[in-house]
Structure formats: structure tokens, C-alpha cells
JSON list of C-alpha atoms in Angstrom, two decimals:
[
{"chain": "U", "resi": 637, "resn": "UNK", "atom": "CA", "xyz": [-24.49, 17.08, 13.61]},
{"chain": "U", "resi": 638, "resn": "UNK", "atom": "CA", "xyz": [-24.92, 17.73, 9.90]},
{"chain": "U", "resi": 639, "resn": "UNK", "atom": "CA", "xyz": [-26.64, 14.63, 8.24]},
{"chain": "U", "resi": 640, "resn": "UNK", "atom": "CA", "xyz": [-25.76, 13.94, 4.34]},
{"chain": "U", "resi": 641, "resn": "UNK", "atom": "CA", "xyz": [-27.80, 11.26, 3.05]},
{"chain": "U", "resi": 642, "resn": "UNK", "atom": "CA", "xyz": [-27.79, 9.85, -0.47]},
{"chain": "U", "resi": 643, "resn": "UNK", "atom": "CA", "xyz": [-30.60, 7.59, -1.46]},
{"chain": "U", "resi": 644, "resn": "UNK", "atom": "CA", "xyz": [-28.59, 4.22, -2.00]},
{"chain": "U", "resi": 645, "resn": "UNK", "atom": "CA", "xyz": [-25.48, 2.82, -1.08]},
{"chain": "U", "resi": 646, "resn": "UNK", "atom": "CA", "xyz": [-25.63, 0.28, -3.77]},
{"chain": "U", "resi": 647, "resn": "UNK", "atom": "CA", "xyz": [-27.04, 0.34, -7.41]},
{"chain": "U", "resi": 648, "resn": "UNK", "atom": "CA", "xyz": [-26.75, -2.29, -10.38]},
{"chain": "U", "resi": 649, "resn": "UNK", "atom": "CA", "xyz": [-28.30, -0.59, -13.72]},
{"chain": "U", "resi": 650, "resn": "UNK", "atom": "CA", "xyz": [-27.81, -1.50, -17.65]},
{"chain": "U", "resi": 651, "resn": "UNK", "atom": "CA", "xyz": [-26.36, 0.44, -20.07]},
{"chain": "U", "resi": 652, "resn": "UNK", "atom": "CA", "xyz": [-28.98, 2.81, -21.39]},
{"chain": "U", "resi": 653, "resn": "UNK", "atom": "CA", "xyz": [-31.04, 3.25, -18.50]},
{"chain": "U", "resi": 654, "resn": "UNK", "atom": "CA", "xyz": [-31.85, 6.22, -16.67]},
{"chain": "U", "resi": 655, "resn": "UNK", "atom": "CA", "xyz": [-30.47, 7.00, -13.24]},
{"chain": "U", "resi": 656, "resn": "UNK", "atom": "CA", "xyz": [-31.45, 8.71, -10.58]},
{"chain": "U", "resi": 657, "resn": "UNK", "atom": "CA", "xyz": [-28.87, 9.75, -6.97]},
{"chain": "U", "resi": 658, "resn": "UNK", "atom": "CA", "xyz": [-30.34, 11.62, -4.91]},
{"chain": "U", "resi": 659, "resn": "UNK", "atom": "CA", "xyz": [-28.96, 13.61, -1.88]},
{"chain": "U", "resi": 660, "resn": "UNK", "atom": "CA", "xyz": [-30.45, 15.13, 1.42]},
{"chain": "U", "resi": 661, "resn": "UNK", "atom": "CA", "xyz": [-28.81, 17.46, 3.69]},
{"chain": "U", "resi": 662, "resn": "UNK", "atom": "CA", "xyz": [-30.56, 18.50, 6.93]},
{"chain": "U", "resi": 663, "resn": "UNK", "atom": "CA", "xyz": [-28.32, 21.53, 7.77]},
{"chain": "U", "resi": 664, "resn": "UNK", "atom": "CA", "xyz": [-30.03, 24.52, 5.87]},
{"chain": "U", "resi": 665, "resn": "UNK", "atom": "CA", "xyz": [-26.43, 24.83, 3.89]},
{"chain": "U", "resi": 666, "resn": "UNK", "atom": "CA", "xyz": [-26.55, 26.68, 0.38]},
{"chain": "U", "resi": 667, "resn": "UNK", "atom": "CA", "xyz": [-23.77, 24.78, -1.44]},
{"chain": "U", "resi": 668, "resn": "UNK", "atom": "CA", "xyz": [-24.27, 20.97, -2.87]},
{"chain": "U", "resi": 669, "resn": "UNK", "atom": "CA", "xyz": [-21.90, 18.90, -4.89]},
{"chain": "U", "resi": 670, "resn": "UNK", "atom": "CA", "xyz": [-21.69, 15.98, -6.52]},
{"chain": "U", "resi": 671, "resn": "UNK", "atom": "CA", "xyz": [-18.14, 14.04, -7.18]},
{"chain": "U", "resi": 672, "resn": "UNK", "atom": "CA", "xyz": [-17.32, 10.76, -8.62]},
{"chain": "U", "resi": 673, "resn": "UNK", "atom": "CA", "xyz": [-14.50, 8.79, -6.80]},
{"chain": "U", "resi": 674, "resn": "UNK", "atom": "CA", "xyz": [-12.31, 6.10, -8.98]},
{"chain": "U", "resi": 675, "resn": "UNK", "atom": "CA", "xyz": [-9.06, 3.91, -8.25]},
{"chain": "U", "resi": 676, "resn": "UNK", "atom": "CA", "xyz": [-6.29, 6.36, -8.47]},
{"chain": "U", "resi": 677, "resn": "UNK", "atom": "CA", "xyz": [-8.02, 9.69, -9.80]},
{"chain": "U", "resi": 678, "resn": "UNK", "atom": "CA", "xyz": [-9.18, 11.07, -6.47]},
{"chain": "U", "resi": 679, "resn": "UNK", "atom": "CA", "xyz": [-12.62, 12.86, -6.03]},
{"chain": "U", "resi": 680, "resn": "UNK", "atom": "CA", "xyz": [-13.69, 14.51, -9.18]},
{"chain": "U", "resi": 681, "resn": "UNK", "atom": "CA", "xyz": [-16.12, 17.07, -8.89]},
{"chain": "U", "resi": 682, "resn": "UNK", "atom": "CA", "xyz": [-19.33, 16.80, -11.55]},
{"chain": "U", "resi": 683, "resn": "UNK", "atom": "CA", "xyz": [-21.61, 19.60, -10.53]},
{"chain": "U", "resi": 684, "resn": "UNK", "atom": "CA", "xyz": [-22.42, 21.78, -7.71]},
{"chain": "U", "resi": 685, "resn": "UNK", "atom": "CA", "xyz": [-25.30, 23.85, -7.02]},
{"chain": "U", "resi": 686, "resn": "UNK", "atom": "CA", "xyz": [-24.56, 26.92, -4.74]},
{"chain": "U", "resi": 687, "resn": "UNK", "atom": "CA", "xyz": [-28.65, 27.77, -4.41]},
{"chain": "U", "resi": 688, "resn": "UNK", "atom": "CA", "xyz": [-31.94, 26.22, -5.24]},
{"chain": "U", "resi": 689, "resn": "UNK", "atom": "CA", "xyz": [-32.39, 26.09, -9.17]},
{"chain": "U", "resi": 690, "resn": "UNK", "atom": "CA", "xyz": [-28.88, 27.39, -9.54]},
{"chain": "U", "resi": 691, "resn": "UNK", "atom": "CA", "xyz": [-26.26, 25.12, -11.17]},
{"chain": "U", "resi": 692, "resn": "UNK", "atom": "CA", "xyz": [-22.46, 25.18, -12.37]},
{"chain": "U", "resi": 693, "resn": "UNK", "atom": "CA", "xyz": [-20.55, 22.48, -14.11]},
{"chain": "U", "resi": 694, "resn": "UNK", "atom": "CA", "xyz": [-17.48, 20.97, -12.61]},
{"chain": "U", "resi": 695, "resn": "UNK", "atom": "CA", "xyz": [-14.22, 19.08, -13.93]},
{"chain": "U", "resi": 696, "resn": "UNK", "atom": "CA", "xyz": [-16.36, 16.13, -15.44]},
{"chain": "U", "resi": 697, "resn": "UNK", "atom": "CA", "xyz": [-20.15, 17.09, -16.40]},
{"chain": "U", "resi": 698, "resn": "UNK", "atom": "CA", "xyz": [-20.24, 15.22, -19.63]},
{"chain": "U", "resi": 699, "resn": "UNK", "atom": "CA", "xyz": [-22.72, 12.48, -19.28]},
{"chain": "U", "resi": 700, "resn": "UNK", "atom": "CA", "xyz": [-24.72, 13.99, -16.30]},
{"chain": "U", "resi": 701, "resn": "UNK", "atom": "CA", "xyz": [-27.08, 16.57, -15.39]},
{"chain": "U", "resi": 702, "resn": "UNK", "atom": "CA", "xyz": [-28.42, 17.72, -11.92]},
{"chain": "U", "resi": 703, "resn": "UNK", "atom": "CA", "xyz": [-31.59, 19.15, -10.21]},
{"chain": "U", "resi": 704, "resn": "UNK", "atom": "CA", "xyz": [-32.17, 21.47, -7.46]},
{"chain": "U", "resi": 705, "resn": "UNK", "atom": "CA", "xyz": [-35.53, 22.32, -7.08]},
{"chain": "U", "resi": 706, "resn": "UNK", "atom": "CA", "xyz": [-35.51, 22.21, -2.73]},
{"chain": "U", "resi": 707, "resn": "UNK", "atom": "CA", "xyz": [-33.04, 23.99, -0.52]},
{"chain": "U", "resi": 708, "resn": "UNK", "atom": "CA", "xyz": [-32.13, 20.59, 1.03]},
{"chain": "U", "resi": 709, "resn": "UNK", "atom": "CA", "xyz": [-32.01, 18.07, -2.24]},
{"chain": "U", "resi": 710, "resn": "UNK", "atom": "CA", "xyz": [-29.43, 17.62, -4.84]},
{"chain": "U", "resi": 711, "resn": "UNK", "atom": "CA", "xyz": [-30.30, 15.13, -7.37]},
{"chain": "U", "resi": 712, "resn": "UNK", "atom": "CA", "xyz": [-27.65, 13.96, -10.16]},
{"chain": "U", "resi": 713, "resn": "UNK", "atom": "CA", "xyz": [-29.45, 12.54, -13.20]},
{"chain": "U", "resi": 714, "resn": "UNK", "atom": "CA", "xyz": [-27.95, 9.67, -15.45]},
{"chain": "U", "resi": 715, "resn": "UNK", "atom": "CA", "xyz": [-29.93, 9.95, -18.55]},
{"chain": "U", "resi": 716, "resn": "UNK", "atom": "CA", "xyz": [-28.47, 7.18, -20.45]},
{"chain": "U", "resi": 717, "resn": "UNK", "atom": "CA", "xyz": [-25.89, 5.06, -18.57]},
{"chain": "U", "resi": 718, "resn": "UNK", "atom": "CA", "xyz": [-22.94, 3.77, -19.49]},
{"chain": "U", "resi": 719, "resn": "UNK", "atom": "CA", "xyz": [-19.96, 1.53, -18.20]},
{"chain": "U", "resi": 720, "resn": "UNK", "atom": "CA", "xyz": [-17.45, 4.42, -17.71]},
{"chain": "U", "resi": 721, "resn": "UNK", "atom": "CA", "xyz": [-19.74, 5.79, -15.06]},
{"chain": "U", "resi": 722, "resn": "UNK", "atom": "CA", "xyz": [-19.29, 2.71, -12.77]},
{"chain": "U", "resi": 723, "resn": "UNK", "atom": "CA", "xyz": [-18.02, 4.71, -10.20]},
{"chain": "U", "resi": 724, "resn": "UNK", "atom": "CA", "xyz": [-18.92, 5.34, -6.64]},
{"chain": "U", "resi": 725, "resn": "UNK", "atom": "CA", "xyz": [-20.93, 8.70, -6.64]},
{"chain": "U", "resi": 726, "resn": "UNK", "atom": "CA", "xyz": [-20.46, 11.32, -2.96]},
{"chain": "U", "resi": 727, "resn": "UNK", "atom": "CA", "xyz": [-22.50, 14.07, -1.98]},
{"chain": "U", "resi": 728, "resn": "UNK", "atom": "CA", "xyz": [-21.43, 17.05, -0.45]},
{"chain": "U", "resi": 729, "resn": "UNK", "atom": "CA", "xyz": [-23.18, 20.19, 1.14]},
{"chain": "U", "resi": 730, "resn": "UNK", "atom": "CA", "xyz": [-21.48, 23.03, 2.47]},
{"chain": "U", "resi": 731, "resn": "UNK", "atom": "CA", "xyz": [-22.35, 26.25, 4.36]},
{"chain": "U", "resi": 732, "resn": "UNK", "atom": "CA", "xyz": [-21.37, 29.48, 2.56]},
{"chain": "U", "resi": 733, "resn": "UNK", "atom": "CA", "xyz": [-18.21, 29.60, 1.28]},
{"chain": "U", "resi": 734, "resn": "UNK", "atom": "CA", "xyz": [-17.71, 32.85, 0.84]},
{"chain": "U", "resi": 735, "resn": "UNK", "atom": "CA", "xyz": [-17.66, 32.85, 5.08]},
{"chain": "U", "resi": 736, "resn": "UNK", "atom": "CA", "xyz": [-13.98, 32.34, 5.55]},
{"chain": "U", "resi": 737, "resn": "UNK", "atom": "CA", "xyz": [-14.78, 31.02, 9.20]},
{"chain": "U", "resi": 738, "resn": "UNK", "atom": "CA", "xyz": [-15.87, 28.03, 7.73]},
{"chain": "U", "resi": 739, "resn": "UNK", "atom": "CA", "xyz": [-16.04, 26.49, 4.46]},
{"chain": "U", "resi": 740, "resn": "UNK", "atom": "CA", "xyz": [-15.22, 22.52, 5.07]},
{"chain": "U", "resi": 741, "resn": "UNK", "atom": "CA", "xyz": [-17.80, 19.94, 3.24]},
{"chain": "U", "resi": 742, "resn": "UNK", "atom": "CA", "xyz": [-20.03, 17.49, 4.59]},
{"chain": "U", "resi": 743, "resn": "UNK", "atom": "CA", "xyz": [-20.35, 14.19, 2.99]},
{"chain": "U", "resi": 744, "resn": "UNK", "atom": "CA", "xyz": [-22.87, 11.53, 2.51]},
{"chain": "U", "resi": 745, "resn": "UNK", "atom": "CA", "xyz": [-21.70, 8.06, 2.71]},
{"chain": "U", "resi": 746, "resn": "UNK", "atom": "CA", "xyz": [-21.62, 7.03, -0.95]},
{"chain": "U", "resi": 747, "resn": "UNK", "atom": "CA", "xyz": [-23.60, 5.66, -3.64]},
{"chain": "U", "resi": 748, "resn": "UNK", "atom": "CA", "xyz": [-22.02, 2.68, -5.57]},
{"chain": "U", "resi": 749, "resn": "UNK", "atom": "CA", "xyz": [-23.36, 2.39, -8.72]},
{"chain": "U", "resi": 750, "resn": "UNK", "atom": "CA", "xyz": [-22.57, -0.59, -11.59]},
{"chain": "U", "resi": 751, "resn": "UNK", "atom": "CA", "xyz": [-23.69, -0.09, -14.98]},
{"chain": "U", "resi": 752, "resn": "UNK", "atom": "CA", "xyz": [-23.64, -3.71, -16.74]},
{"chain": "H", "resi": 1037, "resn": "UNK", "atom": "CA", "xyz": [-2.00, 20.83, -13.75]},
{"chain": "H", "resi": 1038, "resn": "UNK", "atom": "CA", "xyz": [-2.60, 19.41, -9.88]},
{"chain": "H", "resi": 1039, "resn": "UNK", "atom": "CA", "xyz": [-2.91, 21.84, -7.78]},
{"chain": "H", "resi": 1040, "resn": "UNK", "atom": "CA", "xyz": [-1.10, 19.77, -4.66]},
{"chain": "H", "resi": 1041, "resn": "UNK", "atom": "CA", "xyz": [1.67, 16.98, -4.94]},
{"chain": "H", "resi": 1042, "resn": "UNK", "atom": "CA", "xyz": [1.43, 14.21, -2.12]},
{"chain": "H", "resi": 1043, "resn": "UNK", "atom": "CA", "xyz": [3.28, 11.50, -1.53]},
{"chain": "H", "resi": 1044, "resn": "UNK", "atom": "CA", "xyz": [0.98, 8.20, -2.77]},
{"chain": "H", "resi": 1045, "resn": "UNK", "atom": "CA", "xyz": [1.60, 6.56, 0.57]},
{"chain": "H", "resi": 1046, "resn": "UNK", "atom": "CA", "xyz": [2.91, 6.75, 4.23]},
{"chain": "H", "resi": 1047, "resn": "UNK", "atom": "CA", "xyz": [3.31, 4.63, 7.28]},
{"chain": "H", "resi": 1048, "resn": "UNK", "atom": "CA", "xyz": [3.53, 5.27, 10.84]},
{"chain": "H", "resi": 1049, "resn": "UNK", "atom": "CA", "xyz": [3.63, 3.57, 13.91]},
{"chain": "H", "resi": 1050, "resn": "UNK", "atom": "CA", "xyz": [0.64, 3.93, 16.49]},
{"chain": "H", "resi": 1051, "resn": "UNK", "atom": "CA", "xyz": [0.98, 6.57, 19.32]},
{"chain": "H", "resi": 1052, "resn": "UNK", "atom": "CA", "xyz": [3.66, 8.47, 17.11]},
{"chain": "H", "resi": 1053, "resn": "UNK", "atom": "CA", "xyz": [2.83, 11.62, 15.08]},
{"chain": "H", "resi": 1054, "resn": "UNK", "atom": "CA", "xyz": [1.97, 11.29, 11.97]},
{"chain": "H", "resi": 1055, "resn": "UNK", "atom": "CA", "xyz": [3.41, 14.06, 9.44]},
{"chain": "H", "resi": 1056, "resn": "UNK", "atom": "CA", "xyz": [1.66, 14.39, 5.73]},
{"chain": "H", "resi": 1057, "resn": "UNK", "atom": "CA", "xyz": [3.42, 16.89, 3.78]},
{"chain": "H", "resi": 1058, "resn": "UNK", "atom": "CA", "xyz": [1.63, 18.75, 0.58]},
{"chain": "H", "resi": 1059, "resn": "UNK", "atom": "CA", "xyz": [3.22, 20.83, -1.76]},
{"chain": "H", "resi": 1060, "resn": "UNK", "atom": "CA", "xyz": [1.00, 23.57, -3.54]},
{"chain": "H", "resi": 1061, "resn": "UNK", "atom": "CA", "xyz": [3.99, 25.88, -4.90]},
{"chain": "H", "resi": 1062, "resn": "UNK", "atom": "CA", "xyz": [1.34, 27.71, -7.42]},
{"chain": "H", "resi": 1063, "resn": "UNK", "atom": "CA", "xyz": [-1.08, 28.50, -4.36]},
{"chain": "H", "resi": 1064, "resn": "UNK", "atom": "CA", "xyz": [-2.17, 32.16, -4.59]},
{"chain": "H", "resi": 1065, "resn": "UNK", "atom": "CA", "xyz": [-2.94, 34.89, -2.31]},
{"chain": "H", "resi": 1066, "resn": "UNK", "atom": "CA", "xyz": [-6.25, 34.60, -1.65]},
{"chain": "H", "resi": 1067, "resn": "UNK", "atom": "CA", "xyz": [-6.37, 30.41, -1.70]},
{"chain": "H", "resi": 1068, "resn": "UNK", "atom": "CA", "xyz": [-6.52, 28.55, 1.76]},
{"chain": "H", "resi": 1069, "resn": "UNK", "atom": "CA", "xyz": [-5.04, 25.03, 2.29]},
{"chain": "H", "resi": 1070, "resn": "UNK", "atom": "CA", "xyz": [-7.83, 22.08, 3.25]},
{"chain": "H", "resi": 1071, "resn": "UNK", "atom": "CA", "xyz": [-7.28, 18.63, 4.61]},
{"chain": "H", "resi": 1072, "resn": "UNK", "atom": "CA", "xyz": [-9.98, 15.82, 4.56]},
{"chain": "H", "resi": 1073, "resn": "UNK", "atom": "CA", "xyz": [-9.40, 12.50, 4.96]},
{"chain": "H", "resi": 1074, "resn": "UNK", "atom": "CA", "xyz": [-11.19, 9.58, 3.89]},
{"chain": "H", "resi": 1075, "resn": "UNK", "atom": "CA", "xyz": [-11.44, 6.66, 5.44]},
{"chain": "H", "resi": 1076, "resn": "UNK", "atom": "CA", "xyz": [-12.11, 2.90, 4.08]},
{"chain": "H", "resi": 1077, "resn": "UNK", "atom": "CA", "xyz": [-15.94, 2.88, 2.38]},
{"chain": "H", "resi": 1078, "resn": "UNK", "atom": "CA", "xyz": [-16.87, 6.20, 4.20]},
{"chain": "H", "resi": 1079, "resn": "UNK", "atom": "CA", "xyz": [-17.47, 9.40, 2.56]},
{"chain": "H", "resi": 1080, "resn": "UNK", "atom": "CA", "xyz": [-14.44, 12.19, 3.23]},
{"chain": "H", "resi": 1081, "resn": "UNK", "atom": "CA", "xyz": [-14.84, 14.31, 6.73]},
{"chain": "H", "resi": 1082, "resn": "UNK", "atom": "CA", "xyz": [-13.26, 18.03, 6.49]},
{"chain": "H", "resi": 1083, "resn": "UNK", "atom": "CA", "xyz": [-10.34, 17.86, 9.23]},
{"chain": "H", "resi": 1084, "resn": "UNK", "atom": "CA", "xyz": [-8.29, 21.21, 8.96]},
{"chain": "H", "resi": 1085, "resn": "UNK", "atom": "CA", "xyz": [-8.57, 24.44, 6.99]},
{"chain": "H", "resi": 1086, "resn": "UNK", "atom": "CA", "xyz": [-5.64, 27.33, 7.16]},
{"chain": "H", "resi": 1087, "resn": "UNK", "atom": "CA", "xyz": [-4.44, 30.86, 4.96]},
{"chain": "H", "resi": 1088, "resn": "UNK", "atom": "CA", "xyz": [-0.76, 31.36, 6.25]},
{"chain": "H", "resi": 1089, "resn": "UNK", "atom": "CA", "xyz": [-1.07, 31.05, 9.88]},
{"chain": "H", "resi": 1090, "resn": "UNK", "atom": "CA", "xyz": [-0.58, 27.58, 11.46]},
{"chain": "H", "resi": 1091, "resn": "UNK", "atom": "CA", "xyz": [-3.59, 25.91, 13.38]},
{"chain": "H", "resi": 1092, "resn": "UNK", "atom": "CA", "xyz": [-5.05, 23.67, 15.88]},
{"chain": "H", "resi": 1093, "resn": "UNK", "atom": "CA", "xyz": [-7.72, 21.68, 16.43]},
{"chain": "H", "resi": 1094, "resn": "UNK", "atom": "CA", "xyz": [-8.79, 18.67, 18.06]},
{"chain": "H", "resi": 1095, "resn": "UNK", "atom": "CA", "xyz": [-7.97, 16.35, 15.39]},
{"chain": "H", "resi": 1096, "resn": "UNK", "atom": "CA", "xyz": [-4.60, 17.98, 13.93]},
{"chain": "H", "resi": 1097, "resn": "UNK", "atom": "CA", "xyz": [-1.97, 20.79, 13.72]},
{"chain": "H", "resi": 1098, "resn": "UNK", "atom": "CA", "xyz": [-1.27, 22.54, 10.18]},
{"chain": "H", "resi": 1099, "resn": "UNK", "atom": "CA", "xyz": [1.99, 23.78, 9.81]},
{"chain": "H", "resi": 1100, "resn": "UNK", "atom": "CA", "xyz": [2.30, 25.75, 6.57]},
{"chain": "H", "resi": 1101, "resn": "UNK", "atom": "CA", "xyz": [5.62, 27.08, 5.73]},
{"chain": "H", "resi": 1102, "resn": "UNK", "atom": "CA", "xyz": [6.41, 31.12, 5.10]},
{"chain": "H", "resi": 1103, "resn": "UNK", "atom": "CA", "xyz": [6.28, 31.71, 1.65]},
{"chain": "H", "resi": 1104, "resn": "UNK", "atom": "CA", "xyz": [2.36, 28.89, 1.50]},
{"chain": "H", "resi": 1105, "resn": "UNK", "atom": "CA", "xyz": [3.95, 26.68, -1.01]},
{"chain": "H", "resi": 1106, "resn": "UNK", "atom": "CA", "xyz": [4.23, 23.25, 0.91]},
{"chain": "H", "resi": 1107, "resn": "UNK", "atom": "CA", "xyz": [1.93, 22.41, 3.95]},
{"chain": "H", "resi": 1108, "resn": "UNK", "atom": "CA", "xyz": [2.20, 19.73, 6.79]},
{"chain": "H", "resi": 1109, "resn": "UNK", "atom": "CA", "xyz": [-0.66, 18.04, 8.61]},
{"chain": "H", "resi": 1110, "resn": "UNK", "atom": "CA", "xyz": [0.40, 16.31, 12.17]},
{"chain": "H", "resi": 1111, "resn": "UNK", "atom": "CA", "xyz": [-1.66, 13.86, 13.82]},
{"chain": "H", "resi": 1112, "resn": "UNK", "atom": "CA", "xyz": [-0.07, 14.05, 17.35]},
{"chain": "H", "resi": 1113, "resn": "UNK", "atom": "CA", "xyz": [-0.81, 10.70, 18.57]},
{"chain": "H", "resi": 1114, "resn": "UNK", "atom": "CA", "xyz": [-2.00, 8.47, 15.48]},
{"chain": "H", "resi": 1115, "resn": "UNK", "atom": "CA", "xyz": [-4.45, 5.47, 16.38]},
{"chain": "H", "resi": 1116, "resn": "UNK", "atom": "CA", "xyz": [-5.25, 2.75, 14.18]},
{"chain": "H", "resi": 1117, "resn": "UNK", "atom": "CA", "xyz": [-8.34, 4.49, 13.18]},
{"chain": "H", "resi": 1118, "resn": "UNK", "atom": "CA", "xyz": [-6.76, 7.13, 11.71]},
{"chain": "H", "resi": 1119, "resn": "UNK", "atom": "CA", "xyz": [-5.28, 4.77, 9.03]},
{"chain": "H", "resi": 1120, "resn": "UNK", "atom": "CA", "xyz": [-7.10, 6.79, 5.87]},
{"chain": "H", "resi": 1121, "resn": "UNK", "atom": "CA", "xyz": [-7.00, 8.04, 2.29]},
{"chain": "H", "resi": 1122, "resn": "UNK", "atom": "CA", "xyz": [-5.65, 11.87, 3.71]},
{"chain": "H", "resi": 1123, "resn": "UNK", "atom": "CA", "xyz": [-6.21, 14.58, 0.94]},
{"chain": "H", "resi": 1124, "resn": "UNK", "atom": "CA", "xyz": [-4.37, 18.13, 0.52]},
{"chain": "H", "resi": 1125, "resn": "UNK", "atom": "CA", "xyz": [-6.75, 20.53, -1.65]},
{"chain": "H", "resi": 1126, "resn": "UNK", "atom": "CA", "xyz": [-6.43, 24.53, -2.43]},
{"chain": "H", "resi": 1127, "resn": "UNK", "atom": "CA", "xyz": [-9.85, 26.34, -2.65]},
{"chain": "H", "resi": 1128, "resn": "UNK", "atom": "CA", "xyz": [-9.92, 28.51, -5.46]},
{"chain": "H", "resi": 1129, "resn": "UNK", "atom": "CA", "xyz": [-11.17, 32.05, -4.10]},
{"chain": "H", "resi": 1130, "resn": "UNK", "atom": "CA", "xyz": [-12.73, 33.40, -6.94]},
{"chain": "H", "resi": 1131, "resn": "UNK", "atom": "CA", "xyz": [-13.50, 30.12, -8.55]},
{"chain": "H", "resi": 1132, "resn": "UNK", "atom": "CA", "xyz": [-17.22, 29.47, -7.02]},
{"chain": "H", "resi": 1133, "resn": "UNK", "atom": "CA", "xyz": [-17.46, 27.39, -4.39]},
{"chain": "H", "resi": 1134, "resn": "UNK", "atom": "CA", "xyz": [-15.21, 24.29, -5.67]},
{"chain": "H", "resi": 1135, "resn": "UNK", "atom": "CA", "xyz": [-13.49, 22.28, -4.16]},
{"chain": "H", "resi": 1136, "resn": "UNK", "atom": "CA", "xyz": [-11.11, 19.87, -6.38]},
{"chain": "H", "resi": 1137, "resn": "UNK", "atom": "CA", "xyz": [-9.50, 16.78, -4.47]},
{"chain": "H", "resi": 1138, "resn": "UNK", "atom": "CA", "xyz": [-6.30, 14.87, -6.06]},
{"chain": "H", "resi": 1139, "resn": "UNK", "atom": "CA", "xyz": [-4.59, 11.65, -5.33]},
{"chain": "H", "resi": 1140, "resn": "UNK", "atom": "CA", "xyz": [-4.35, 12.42, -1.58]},
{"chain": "H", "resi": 1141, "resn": "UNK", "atom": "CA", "xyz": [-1.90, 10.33, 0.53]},
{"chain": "H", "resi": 1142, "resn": "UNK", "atom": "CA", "xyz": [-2.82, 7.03, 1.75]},
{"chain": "H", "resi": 1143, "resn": "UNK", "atom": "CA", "xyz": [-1.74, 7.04, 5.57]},
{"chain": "H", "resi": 1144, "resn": "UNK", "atom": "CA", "xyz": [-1.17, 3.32, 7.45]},
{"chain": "H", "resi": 1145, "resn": "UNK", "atom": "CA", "xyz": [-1.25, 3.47, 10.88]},
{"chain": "H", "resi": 1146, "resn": "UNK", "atom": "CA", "xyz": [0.76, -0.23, 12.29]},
{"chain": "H", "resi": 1147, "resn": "UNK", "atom": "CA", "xyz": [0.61, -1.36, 15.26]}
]
């Protein structure tokens, strides 16, 4: 089975400090994401990576930036937190899309992260 | 502009089917229908993918009408544990490999 795992389930930081998800997919898959869930807007996506060093901005990147140095980590970078990223934070990985056979995305389990 | 248009919320007695309908009138050609669902403090888990024709798997049927602008996802025999957050998304061919989820239908299953 594929195995998604993000670093922490639950973080409490202060405004201002720097912030650090990461993500860890055991599957070999090309394509990582990053979304932000809240109360009534759904899963928003923030950035995806579809190879190592490669990155493309999604609905919501302001605020956030992301790393992909390894195949199998996807790291989402808070550089200066705030309260309106309170949020909780999924990662996704994904075989290649482009493969119409297949194409559905694996999540981690969450990280839930409070900026005081 | 959404993409999809689901009803907020559903309910449905255990053993019966469960029926989510999506609309996606502005879907294009090339743009295939996904379901996920989501349930309580989990992350989503991809349940059903289709283009025109309707499908099967172990989990759920997807019915999609004729002319791809509303979709339905059956859960033939709905168990307590499917009571989720059930999303309807439209993968953008030519738009990288995004996925972008909306409201999504929140599905009770009573018992």
C-alpha cells in the first residue's frame, strides 16, 4: 500500500515563526501536493511539485513556499506565520498523471497546525 | 467559478444505496470526473475516476449522464463507515497535474 506520511499531526507555533511540514511518500510517485483544508472552503491546493526541484503554484501560494530536493519528500515552508494559516495542512503524492489508467491521489493523514 | 455544484449534505439509511449527484455542466472534452471522500480527521482516499463511460469498482458505481455535465456516485450498500465528507472534482487536462476539491457533500449514513 502507498504510505503518505507528514511529519506531525499536531503543531502550536507564534506568529512570526518559521515553519516547517514535511511529507514522505514511499511509492516512487512523481507528483506531490500540498492543500490546506478549512470549515466550509474545501481542500485548497498551495503547491505541487510534479518532479524533484520542480515546482508550480496553486490556488493559494501567498504566504508559503515549498522544497523538493528528494524524489520522495515534499516540504512546505512557513517563513513567517500568521493566524490566517491556522489550518489543517494534507499531503498528497500521485503517480503520473498524464497515465490516464490512473491518476487518483494518495494522502497523508494531516498536519494541524495553530499559529497563536 | 466552481467547477462542480454538490448538494452541502445528504442522509441515508444503512444497507440502502447511497446516491451523490455532482453537476459539472462546464466540464470539457478532455476532463475526467473524480470522487474522494473524506472521512472524520483522516486525510481524503481517491474512490472513483471516469471520462464518459460509467464504472465499477469495489467501493462504488459512477453513473455519468450523456452529454458529462452532472455525475452520480452510488454506494450500493452504505455502512455506517461510509458516513464522510464525499467530494466531486474535474481534472483539468492540460492544466498540470491539479487537482482542485470544492465543498464536497457531507454524506450521513443512520442507522
Amino acid at each position: 500500500d502507498v504510505k503518505v506520511t507528514q511529519s506531525s499531526r499536531y503543531l502550536v507555533k507564534r506568529t512570526g515563526e518559521k515553519v516547517f511540514l514535511e511529507c514522505v511518500q514511499d511509492m516512487d510517485h512523481e507528483n506531490m501536493f500540498w492543500y490546506r483544508q478549512d470549515p466550509g472552503l474545501g481542500l485548497r491546493l498551495i503547491y505541487f511539485s510534479y518532479d524533484v526541484k520542480m515546482k508550480e503554484k496553486g490556488d493559494i501560494p501567498e504566504g508559503y513556499s515549498v522544497s523538493r530536493e528528494k524524489k520522495e519528500r515534499f516540504s512546505l515552508i512557513l517563513e513567517s506565520a500568521s493566524t490566517n494559516q491556522t489550518s489543517m495542512y494534507l499531503c498528497a503524492s500521485s503517480p503520473d498523471l498524464q497515465r490516464v489508467s490512473t491518476g487518483e491521489l494518495f494522502f497523508g493523514e494531516g498536519s494541524r497546525l495553530t499559529v497563536l | 467559478d466552481a467547477k462542480t455544484t454538490q448538494p452541502t449534505s445528504m442522509d441515508c439509511a444503512e444497507g440502502r444505496a447511497a446516491n451523490l449527484p455532482c453537476n459539472h455542466s462546464t466540464i470539457s472534452g478532455n476532463e475526467y470526473v473524480y470522487w474522494y471522500r473524506q472521512i472524520h480527521s483522516q486525510g481524503p482516499q481517491y474512490i472513483i475516476h471516469g471520462l464518459k463511460n460509467n464504472e465499477t469498482n469495489e467501493m462504488a458505481s459512477l453513473i455519468i449522464t450523456e452529454d458529462r455535465k452532472s455525475s452520480t456516485l452510488i454506494l450500493p450498500h452504505a455502512t455506517l463507515r461510509d458516513t464522510a465528507v464525499y467530494y466531486c472534482i474535474v481534472r483539468e487536462y492540460n492544466a498540470g497535474n491539479m487537482l482542485t476539491f470544492g465543498g464536497g457533500t457531507r454524506l450521513m449514513v443512520k442507522p
